CSV table of C-alpha atoms and ligand atoms in Angstrom, one decimal:
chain,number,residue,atom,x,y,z
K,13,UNK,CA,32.8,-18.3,-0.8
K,14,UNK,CA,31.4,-21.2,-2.4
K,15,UNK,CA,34.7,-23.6,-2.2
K,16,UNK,CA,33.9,-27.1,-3.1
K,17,UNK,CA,30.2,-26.3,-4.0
K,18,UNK,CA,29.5,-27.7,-7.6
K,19,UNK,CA,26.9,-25.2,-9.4
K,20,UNK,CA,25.4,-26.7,-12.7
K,21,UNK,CA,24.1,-23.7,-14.5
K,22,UNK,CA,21.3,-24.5,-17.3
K,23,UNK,CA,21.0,-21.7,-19.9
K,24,UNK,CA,17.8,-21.5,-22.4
K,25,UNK,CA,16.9,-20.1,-25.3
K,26,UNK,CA,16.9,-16.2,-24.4
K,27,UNK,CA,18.3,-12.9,-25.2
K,28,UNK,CA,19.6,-12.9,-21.6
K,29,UNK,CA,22.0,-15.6,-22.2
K,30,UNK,CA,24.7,-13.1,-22.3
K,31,UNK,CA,23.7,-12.8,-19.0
K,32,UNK,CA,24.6,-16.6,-18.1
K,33,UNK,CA,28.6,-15.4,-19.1
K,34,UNK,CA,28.5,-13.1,-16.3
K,35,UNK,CA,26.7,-15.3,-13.6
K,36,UNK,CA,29.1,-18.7,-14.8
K,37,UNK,CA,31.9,-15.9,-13.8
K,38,UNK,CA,31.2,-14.5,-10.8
K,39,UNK,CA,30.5,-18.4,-9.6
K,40,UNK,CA,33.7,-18.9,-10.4
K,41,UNK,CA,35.1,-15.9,-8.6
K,42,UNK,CA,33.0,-17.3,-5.6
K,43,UNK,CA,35.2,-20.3,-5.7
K,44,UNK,CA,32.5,-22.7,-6.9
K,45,UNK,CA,32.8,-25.7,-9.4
K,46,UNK,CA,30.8,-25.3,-12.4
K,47,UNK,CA,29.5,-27.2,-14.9
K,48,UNK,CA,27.3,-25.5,-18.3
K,49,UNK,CA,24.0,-27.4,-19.8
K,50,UNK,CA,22.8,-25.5,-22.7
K,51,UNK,CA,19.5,-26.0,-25.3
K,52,UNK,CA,20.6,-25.8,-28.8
K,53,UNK,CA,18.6,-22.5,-29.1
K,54,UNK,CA,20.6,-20.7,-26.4
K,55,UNK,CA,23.6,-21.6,-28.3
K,56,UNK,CA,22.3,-19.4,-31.1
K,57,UNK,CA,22.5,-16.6,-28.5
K,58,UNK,CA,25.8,-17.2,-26.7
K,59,UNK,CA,28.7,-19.4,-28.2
K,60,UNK,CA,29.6,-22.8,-26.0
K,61,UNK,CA,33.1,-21.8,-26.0
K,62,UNK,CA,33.3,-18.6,-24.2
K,63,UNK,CA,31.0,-20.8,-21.0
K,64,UNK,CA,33.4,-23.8,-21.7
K,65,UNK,CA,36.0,-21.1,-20.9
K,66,UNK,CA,34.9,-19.2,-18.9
K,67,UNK,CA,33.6,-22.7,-16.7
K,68,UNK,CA,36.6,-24.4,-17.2
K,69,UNK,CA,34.9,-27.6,-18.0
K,70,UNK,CA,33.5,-29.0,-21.1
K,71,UNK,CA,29.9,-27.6,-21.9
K,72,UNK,CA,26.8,-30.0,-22.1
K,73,UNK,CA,24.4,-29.8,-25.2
K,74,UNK,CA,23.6,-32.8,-27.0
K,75,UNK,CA,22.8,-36.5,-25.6
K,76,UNK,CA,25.1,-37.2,-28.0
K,77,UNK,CA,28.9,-36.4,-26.8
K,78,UNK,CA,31.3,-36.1,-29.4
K,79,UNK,CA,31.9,-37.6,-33.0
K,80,UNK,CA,32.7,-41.4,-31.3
K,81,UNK,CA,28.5,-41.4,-30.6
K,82,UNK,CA,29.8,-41.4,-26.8
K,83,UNK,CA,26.5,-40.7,-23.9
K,84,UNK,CA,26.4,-37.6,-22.2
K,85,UNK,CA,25.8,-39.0,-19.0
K,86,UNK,CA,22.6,-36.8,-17.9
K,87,UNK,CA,22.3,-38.6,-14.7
K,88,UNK,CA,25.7,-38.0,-13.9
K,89,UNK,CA,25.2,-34.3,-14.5
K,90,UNK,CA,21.8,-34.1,-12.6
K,91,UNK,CA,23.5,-35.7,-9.6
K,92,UNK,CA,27.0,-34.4,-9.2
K,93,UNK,CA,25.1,-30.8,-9.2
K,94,UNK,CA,24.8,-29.2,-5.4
K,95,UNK,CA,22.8,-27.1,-7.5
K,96,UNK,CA,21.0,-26.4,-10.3
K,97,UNK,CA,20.1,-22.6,-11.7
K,98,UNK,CA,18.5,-22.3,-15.2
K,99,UNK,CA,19.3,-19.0,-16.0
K,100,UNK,CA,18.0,-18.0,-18.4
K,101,UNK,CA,14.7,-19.7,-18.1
K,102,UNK,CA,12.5,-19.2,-21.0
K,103,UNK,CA,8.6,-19.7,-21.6
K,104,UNK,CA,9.4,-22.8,-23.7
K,105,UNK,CA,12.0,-24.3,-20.8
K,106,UNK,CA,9.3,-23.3,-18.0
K,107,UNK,CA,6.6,-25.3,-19.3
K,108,UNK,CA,8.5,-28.5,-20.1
K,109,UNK,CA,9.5,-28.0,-16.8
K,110,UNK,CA,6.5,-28.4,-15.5
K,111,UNK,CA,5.3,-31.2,-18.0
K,112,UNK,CA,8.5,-32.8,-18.2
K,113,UNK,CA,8.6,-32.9,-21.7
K,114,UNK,CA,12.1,-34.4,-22.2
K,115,UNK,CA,13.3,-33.7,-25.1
K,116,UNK,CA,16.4,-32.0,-24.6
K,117,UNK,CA,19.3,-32.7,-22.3
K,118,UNK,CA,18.6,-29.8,-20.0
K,119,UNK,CA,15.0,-31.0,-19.2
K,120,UNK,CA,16.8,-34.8,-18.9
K,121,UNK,CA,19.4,-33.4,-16.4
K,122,UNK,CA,16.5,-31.5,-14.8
K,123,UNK,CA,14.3,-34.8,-14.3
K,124,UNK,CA,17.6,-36.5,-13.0
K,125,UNK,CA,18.8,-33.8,-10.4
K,126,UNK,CA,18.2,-34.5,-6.4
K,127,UNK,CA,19.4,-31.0,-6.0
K,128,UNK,CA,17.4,-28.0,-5.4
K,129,UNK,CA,16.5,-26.3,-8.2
K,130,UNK,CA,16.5,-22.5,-9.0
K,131,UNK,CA,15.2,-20.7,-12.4
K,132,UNK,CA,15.3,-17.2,-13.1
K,133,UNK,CA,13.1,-16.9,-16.2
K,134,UNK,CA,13.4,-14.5,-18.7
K,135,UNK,CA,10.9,-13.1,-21.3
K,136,UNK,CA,8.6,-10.4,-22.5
K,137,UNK,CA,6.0,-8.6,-20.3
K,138,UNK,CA,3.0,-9.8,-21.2
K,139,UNK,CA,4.9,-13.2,-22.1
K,140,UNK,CA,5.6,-13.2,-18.1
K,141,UNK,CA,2.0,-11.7,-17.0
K,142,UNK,CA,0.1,-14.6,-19.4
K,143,UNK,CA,-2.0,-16.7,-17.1
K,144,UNK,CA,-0.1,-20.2,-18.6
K,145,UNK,CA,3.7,-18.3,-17.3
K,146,UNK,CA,2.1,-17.6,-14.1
K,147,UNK,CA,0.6,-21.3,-13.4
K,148,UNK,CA,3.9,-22.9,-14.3
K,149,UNK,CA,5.6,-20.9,-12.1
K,150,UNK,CA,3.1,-21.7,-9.6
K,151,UNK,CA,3.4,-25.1,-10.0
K,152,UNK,CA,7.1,-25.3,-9.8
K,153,UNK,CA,7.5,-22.9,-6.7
K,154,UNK,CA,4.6,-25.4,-5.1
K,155,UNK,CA,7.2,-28.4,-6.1
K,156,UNK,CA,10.0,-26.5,-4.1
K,157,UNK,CA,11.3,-25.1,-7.2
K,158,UNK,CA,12.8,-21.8,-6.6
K,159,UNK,CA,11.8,-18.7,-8.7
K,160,UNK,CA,14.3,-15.8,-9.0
K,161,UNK,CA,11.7,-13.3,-9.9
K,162,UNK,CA,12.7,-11.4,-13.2
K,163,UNK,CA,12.9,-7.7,-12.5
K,164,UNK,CA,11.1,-4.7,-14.8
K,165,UNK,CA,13.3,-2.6,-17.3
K,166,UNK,CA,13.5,-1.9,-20.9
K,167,UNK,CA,12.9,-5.4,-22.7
K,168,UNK,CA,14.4,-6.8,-26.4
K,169,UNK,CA,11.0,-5.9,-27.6
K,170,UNK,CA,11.0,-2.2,-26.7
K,171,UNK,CA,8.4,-2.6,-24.5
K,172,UNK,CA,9.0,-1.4,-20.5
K,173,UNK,CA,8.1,-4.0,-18.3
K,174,UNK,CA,8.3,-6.6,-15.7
K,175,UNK,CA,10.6,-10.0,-17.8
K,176,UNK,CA,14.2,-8.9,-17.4
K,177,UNK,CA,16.4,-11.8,-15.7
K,178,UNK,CA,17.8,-10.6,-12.6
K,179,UNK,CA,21.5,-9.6,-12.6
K,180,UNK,CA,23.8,-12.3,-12.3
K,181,UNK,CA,25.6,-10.6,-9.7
K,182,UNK,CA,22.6,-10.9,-7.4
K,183,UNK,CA,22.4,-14.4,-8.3
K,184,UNK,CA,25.1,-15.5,-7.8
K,185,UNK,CA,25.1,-13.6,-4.1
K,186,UNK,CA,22.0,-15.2,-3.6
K,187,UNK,CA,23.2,-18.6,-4.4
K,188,UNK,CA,26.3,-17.6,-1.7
K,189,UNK,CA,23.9,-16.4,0.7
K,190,UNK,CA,22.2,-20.1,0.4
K,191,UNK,CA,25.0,-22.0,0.9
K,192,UNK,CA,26.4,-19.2,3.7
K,193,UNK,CA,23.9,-18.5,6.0
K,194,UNK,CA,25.3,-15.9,7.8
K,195,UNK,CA,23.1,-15.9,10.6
K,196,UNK,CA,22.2,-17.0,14.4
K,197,UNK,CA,19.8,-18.6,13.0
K,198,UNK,CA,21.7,-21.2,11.1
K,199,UNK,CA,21.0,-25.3,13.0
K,200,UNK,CA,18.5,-23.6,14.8
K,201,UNK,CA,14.8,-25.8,14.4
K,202,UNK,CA,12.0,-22.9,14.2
K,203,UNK,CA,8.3,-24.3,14.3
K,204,UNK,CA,5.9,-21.1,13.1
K,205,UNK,CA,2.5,-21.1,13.4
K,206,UNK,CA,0.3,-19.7,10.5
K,207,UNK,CA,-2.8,-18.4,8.3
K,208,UNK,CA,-6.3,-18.5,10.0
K,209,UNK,CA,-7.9,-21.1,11.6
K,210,UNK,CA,-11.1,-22.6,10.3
K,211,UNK,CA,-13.5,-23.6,13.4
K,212,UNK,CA,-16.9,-26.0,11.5
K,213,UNK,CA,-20.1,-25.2,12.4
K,214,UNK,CA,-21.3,-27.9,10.1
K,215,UNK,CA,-19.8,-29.6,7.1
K,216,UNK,CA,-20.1,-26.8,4.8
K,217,UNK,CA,-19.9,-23.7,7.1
K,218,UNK,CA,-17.2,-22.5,9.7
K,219,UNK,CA,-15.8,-19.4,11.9
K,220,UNK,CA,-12.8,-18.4,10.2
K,221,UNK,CA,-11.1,-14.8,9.8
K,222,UNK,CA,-8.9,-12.7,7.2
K,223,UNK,CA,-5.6,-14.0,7.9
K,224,UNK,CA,-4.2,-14.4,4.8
K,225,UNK,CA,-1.2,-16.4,6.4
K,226,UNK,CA,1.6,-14.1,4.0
K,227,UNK,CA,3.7,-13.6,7.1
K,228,UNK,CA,3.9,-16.6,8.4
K,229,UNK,CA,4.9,-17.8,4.9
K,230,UNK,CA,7.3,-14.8,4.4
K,231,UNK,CA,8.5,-15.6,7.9
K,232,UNK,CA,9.2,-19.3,7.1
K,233,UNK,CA,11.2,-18.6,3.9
K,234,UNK,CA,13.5,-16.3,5.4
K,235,UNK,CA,14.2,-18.6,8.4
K,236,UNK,CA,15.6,-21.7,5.9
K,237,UNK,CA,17.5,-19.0,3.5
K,238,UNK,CA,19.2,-18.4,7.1
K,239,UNK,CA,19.9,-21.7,7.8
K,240,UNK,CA,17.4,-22.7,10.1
K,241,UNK,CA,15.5,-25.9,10.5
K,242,UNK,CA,11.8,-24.8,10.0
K,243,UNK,CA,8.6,-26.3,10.5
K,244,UNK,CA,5.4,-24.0,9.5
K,245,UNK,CA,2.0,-25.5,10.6
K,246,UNK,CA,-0.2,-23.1,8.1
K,247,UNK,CA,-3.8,-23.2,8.8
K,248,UNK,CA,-5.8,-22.5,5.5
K,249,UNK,CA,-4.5,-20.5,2.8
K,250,UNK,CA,-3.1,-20.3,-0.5
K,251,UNK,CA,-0.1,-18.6,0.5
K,252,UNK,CA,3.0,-21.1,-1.1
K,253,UNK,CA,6.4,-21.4,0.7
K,254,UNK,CA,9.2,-20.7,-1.5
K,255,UNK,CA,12.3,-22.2,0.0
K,256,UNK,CA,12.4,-25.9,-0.9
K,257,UNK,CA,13.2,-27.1,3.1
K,258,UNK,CA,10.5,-25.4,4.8
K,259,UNK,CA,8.6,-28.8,5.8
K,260,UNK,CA,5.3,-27.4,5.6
K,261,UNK,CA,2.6,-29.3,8.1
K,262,UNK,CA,-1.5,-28.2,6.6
K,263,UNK,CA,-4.1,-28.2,9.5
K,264,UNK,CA,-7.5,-26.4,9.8
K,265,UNK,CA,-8.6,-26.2,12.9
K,266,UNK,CA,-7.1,-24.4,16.1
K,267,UNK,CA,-6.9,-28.1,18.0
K,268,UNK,CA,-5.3,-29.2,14.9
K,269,UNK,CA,-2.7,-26.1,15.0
K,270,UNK,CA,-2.2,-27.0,18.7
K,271,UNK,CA,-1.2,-30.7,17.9
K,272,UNK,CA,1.0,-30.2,15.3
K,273,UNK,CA,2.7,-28.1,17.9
K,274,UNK,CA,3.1,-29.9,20.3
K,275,UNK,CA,4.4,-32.6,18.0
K,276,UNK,CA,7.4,-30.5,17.0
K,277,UNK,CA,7.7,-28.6,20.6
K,278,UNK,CA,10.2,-30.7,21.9
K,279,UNK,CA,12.6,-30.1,19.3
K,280,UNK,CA,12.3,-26.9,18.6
K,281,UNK,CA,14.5,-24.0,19.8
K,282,UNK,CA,12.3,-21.3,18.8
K,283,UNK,CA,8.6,-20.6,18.5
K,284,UNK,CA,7.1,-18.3,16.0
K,285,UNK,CA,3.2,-17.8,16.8
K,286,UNK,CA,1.6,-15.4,13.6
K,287,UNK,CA,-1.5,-17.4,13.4
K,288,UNK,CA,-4.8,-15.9,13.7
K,289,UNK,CA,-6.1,-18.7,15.7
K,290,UNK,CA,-9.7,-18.6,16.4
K,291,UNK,CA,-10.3,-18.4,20.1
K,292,UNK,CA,-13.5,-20.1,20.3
K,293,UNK,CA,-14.9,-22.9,18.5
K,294,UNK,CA,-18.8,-23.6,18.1
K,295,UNK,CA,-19.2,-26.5,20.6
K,296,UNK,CA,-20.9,-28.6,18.5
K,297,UNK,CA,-20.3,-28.8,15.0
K,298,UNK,CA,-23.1,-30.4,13.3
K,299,UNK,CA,-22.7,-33.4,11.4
K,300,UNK,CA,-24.8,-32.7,8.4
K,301,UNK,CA,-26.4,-29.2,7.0
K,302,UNK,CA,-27.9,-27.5,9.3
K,303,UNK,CA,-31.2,-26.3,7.5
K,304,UNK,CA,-32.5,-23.2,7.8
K,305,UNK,CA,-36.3,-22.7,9.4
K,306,UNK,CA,-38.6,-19.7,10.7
K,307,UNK,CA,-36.4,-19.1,13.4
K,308,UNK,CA,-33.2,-17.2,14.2
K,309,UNK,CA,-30.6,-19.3,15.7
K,310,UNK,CA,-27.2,-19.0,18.0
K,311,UNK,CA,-24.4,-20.8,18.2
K,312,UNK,CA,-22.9,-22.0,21.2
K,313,UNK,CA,-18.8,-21.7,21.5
K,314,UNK,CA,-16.5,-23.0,24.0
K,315,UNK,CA,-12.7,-21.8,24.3
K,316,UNK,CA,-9.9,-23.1,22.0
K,317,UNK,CA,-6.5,-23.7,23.4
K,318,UNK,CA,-4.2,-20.6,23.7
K,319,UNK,CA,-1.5,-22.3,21.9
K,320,UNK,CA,1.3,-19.3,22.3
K,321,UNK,CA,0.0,-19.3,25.8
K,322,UNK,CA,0.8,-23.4,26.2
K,323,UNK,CA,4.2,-22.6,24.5
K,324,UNK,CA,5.0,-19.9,27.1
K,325,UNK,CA,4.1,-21.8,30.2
K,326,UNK,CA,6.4,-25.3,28.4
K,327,UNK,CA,9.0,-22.9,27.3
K,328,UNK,CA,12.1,-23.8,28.9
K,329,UNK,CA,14.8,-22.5,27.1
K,330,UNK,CA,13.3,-21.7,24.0
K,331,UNK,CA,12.9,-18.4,22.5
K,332,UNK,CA,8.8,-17.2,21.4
K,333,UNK,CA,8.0,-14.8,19.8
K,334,UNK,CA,4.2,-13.6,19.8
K,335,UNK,CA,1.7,-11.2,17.7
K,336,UNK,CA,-1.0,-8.8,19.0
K,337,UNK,CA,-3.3,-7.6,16.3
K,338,UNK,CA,-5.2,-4.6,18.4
K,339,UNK,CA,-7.7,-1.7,17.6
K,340,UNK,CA,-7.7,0.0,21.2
K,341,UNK,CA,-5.3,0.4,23.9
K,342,UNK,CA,-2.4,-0.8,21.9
K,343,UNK,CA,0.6,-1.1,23.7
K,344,UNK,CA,-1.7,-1.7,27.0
K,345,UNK,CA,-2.7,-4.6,26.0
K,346,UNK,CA,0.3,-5.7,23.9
K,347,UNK,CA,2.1,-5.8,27.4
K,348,UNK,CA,0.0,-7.9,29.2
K,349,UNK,CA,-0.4,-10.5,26.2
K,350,UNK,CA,3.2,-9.5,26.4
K,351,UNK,CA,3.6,-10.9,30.0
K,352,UNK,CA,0.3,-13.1,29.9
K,353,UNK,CA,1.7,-15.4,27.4
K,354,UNK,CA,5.3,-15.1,28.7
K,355,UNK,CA,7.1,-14.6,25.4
K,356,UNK,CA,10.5,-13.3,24.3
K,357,UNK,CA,9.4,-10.8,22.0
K,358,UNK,CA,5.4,-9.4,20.6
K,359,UNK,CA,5.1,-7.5,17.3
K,360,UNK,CA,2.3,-5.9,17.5
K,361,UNK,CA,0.2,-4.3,15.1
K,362,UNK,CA,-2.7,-1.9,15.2
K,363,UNK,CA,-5.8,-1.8,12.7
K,364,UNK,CA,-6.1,2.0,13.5
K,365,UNK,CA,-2.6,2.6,11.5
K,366,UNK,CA,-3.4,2.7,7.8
K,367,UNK,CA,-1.6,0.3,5.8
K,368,UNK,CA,-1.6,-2.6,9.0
K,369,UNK,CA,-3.0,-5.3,9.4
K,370,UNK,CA,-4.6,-7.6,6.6
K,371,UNK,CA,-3.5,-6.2,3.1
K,372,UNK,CA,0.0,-6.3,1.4
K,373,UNK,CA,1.9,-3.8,4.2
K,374,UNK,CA,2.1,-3.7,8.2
K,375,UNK,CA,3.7,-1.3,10.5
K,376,UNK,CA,4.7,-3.3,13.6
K,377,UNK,CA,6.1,-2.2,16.7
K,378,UNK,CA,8.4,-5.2,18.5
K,379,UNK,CA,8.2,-5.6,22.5
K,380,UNK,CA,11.1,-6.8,23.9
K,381,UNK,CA,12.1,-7.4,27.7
K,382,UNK,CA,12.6,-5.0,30.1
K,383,UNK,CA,10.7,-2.3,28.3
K,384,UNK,CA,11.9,-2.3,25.0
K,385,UNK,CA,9.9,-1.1,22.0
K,386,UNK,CA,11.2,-0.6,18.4
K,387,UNK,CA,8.8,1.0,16.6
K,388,UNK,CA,8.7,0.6,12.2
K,389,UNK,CA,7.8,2.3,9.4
K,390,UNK,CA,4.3,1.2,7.3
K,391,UNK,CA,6.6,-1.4,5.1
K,392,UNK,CA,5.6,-4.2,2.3
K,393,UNK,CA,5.4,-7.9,4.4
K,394,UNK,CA,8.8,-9.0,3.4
K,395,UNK,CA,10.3,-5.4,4.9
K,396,UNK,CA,8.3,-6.4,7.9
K,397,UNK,CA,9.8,-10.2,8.2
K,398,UNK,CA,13.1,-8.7,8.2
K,399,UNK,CA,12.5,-6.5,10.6
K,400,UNK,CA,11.5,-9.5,13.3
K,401,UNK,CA,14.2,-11.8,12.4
K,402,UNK,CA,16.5,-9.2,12.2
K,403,UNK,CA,14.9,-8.4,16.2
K,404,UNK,CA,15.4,-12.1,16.9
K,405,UNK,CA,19.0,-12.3,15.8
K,406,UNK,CA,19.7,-9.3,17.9
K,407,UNK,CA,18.0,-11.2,20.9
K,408,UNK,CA,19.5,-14.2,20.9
J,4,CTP,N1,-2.7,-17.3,19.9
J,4,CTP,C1,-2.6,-18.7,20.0
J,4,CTP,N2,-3.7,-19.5,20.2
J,4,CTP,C2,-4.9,-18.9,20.4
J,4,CTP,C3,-5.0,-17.5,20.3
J,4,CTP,C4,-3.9,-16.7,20.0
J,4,CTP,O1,-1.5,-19.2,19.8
J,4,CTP,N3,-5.9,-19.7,20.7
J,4,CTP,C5,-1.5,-16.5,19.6
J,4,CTP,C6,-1.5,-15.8,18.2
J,4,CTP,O2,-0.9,-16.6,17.3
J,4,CTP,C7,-0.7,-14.6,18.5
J,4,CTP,C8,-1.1,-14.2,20.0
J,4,CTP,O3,-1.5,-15.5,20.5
J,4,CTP,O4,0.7,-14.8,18.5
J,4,CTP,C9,-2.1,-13.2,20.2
J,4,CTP,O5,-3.4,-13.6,19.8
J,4,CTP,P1,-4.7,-12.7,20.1
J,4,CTP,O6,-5.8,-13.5,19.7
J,4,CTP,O7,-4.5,-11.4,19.6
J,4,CTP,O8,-4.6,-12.6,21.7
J,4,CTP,P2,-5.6,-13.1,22.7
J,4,CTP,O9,-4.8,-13.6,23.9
J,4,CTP,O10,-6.6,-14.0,22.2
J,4,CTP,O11,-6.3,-11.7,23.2
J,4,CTP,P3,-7.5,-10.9,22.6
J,4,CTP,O12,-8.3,-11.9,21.8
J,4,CTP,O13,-8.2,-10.5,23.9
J,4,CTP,O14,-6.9,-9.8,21.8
């Protein structure tokens, strides 16, 4: 249930405000406070007085109150909010999120709110595929702003495609799910380790590899929608978390990586090591270009730190959890990382399975202790995350 959670529910200028009706009432089922801030073009769509009904409180629209010229305290609004979902979220809405052009009450109560901040937009296919949608949305998920991602269907226009706002039934659940973590997980502070390393040769040049760091990132946003604590130390990549608390720590190098773990070691309860950390570094990284001549040239590396190795051996009673990336010998040598790196748990994953290793899908198989392997079907990366929480949980 969401007793005593306030919801302020923004709705925009869309065809799927109808849609808001249904998501201000199963809120309301759920127990929750809620409070309606409307543009004037959504109230072309939907009337104020079926959400003012339906809310049981007095629906927001203008700065302007009432007849008496009295404030509509937008401040107020933004900070009595636990949260705030804009649903719909339209084109127009999304980009003045982004800018902050305020010149509505929405976008006011937007700029005001210290709550997190959910949008679900809504609009037409190619409305949603246009580079400028996918930017903003971009640049609000890298702000912490949560995207409900629209899903595909028949659209006002006729046209098939991905731009329908997601139902307000799984919204709403979603929204309960967020303030119900309803797992093991919850209090617990989870420090994951991500992405690839990049090792310098010189200033332009380095050793890297193809992690693309998805998992890790997939991997972090699940932990804080279950209530964990989570810190992520994500080596390079582009990969954005989603969940506004992940507190996100950017390093480079493996020594870097190692540091930033051992910062957060001490508090942490559980270690999550999915970083392809390089395990040699060239031992001397040139300070300026190194210029090519006549000859050929080699580089001389010396070992990185095993970090999931350093967490093993200063584990006490934490819980780690490891990954083997193999193209021979699998589960041989999964075992003795396994028992090398004295971890809880190892998903390992094999190049020679089509569909693993560095694209958009994995198939994993999870060590446990005293034998145990659970063994997956090829899945997308969010399939796979599940998976390995839902193998923590089960551990713990
Ligand atoms: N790992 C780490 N620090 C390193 C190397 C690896 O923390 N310097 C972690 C990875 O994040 C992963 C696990 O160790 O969880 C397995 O890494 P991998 O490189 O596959 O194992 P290695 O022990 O290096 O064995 P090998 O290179 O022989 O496969």
């Amino acid at each position: 249930m969401l007793s005593g959670k306030k919801i302020l529910v923004g709705i925009t200028g869309s065809i799927a405000c109808y849609k808001s009706a249904y998501l201000v009432r199963e809120l309301i089922k759920l127990d929750a406070e809620v409070r309606v801030v409307m543009t004037t073009s959504s109230a072309e769509f939907i009337g104020p007085l079926t959400l003012a009904t339906l809310s049981k409180n007095p629906v927001a629209i203008d700065f302007v109150k009432n007849d008496e010229g009295e404030w509509e305290n937008h401040v107020e609004l933004g900070l009595w909010a636990d949260l705030f979902i804009i649903a719909p979220t339209s084109a127009n809405t999304l980009s003045k999120l982004v800018s902050g052009n305020c010149d509505n009450l929405l976008i006011a109560t937007y700029l005001s709110a210290k709550c997190p901040v959910w949008i679900a937009p809504a609009m037409d296919l190619d409305m949603f595929k246009h580079f400028s949608t996918q930017e903003n949305l971009d640049n609000l998920r890298e702000k912490g702003v949560k995207v409900i991602e629209p899903t595909s269907g028949e659209l006002a226009s006729g046209l098939e495609g991905k731009g329908r706002m997601e139902e307000p039934e799984v919204i709403a659940q979603e929204i309960h799910d967020y303030f119900n973590p309803k797992t093991k997980l919850g209090g617990k502070h989870i420090v994951i380790t991500a992405g690839p390393t990049y090792e310098p040769i010189d200033p332009v040049r380095f050793i890297g590899n193809r992690s693309s760091g998805t998992t890790g990132v997939l991997l972090a946003d699940e932990c804080a929608k279950r209530g964990a604590k989570v810190t992520l130390i994500l080596g390079p990549s582009n990969k954005k978390t989603a969940h506004p608390k992940v507190n996100v720590i950017h390093v480079s190098t493996a020594e870097e990586m190692f540091d930033a773990v051992q910062t957060n070691w001490e508090l942490a309860d559980i270690g999550i090591f999915s970083a392809a950390v390089a395990d040699y570094r060239p031992k001397n990284a040139a300070q300026e270009k190194i210029k090519k001549n006549d000859e050929d040239m080699s580089i001389d590396l010396i070992k990185n730190p095993d970090i999931l190795k350093w967490a093993g051996e200063n584990k006490g009673d934490k819980f780690t959890i490891g990954f083997a990336l193999e193209t021979e010998n699998e589960l041989e040598n999964a075992w003795s990382k396994f028992s090398r790196k004295n971890t809880d748990l190892l998903v390992l994953n094999s190049l020679k399975d089509e569909g693993a290793g560095f694209g958009e899908t994995n198939k994993i198989s999870i060590l446990a202790k005293n034998n145990k392997i659970s063994s997956f079907e090829l899945k997308n990366k969010q399939g796979v995350i599940l998976d390995i929480l839902d193998a923590l949980e089960e551990e713990l």
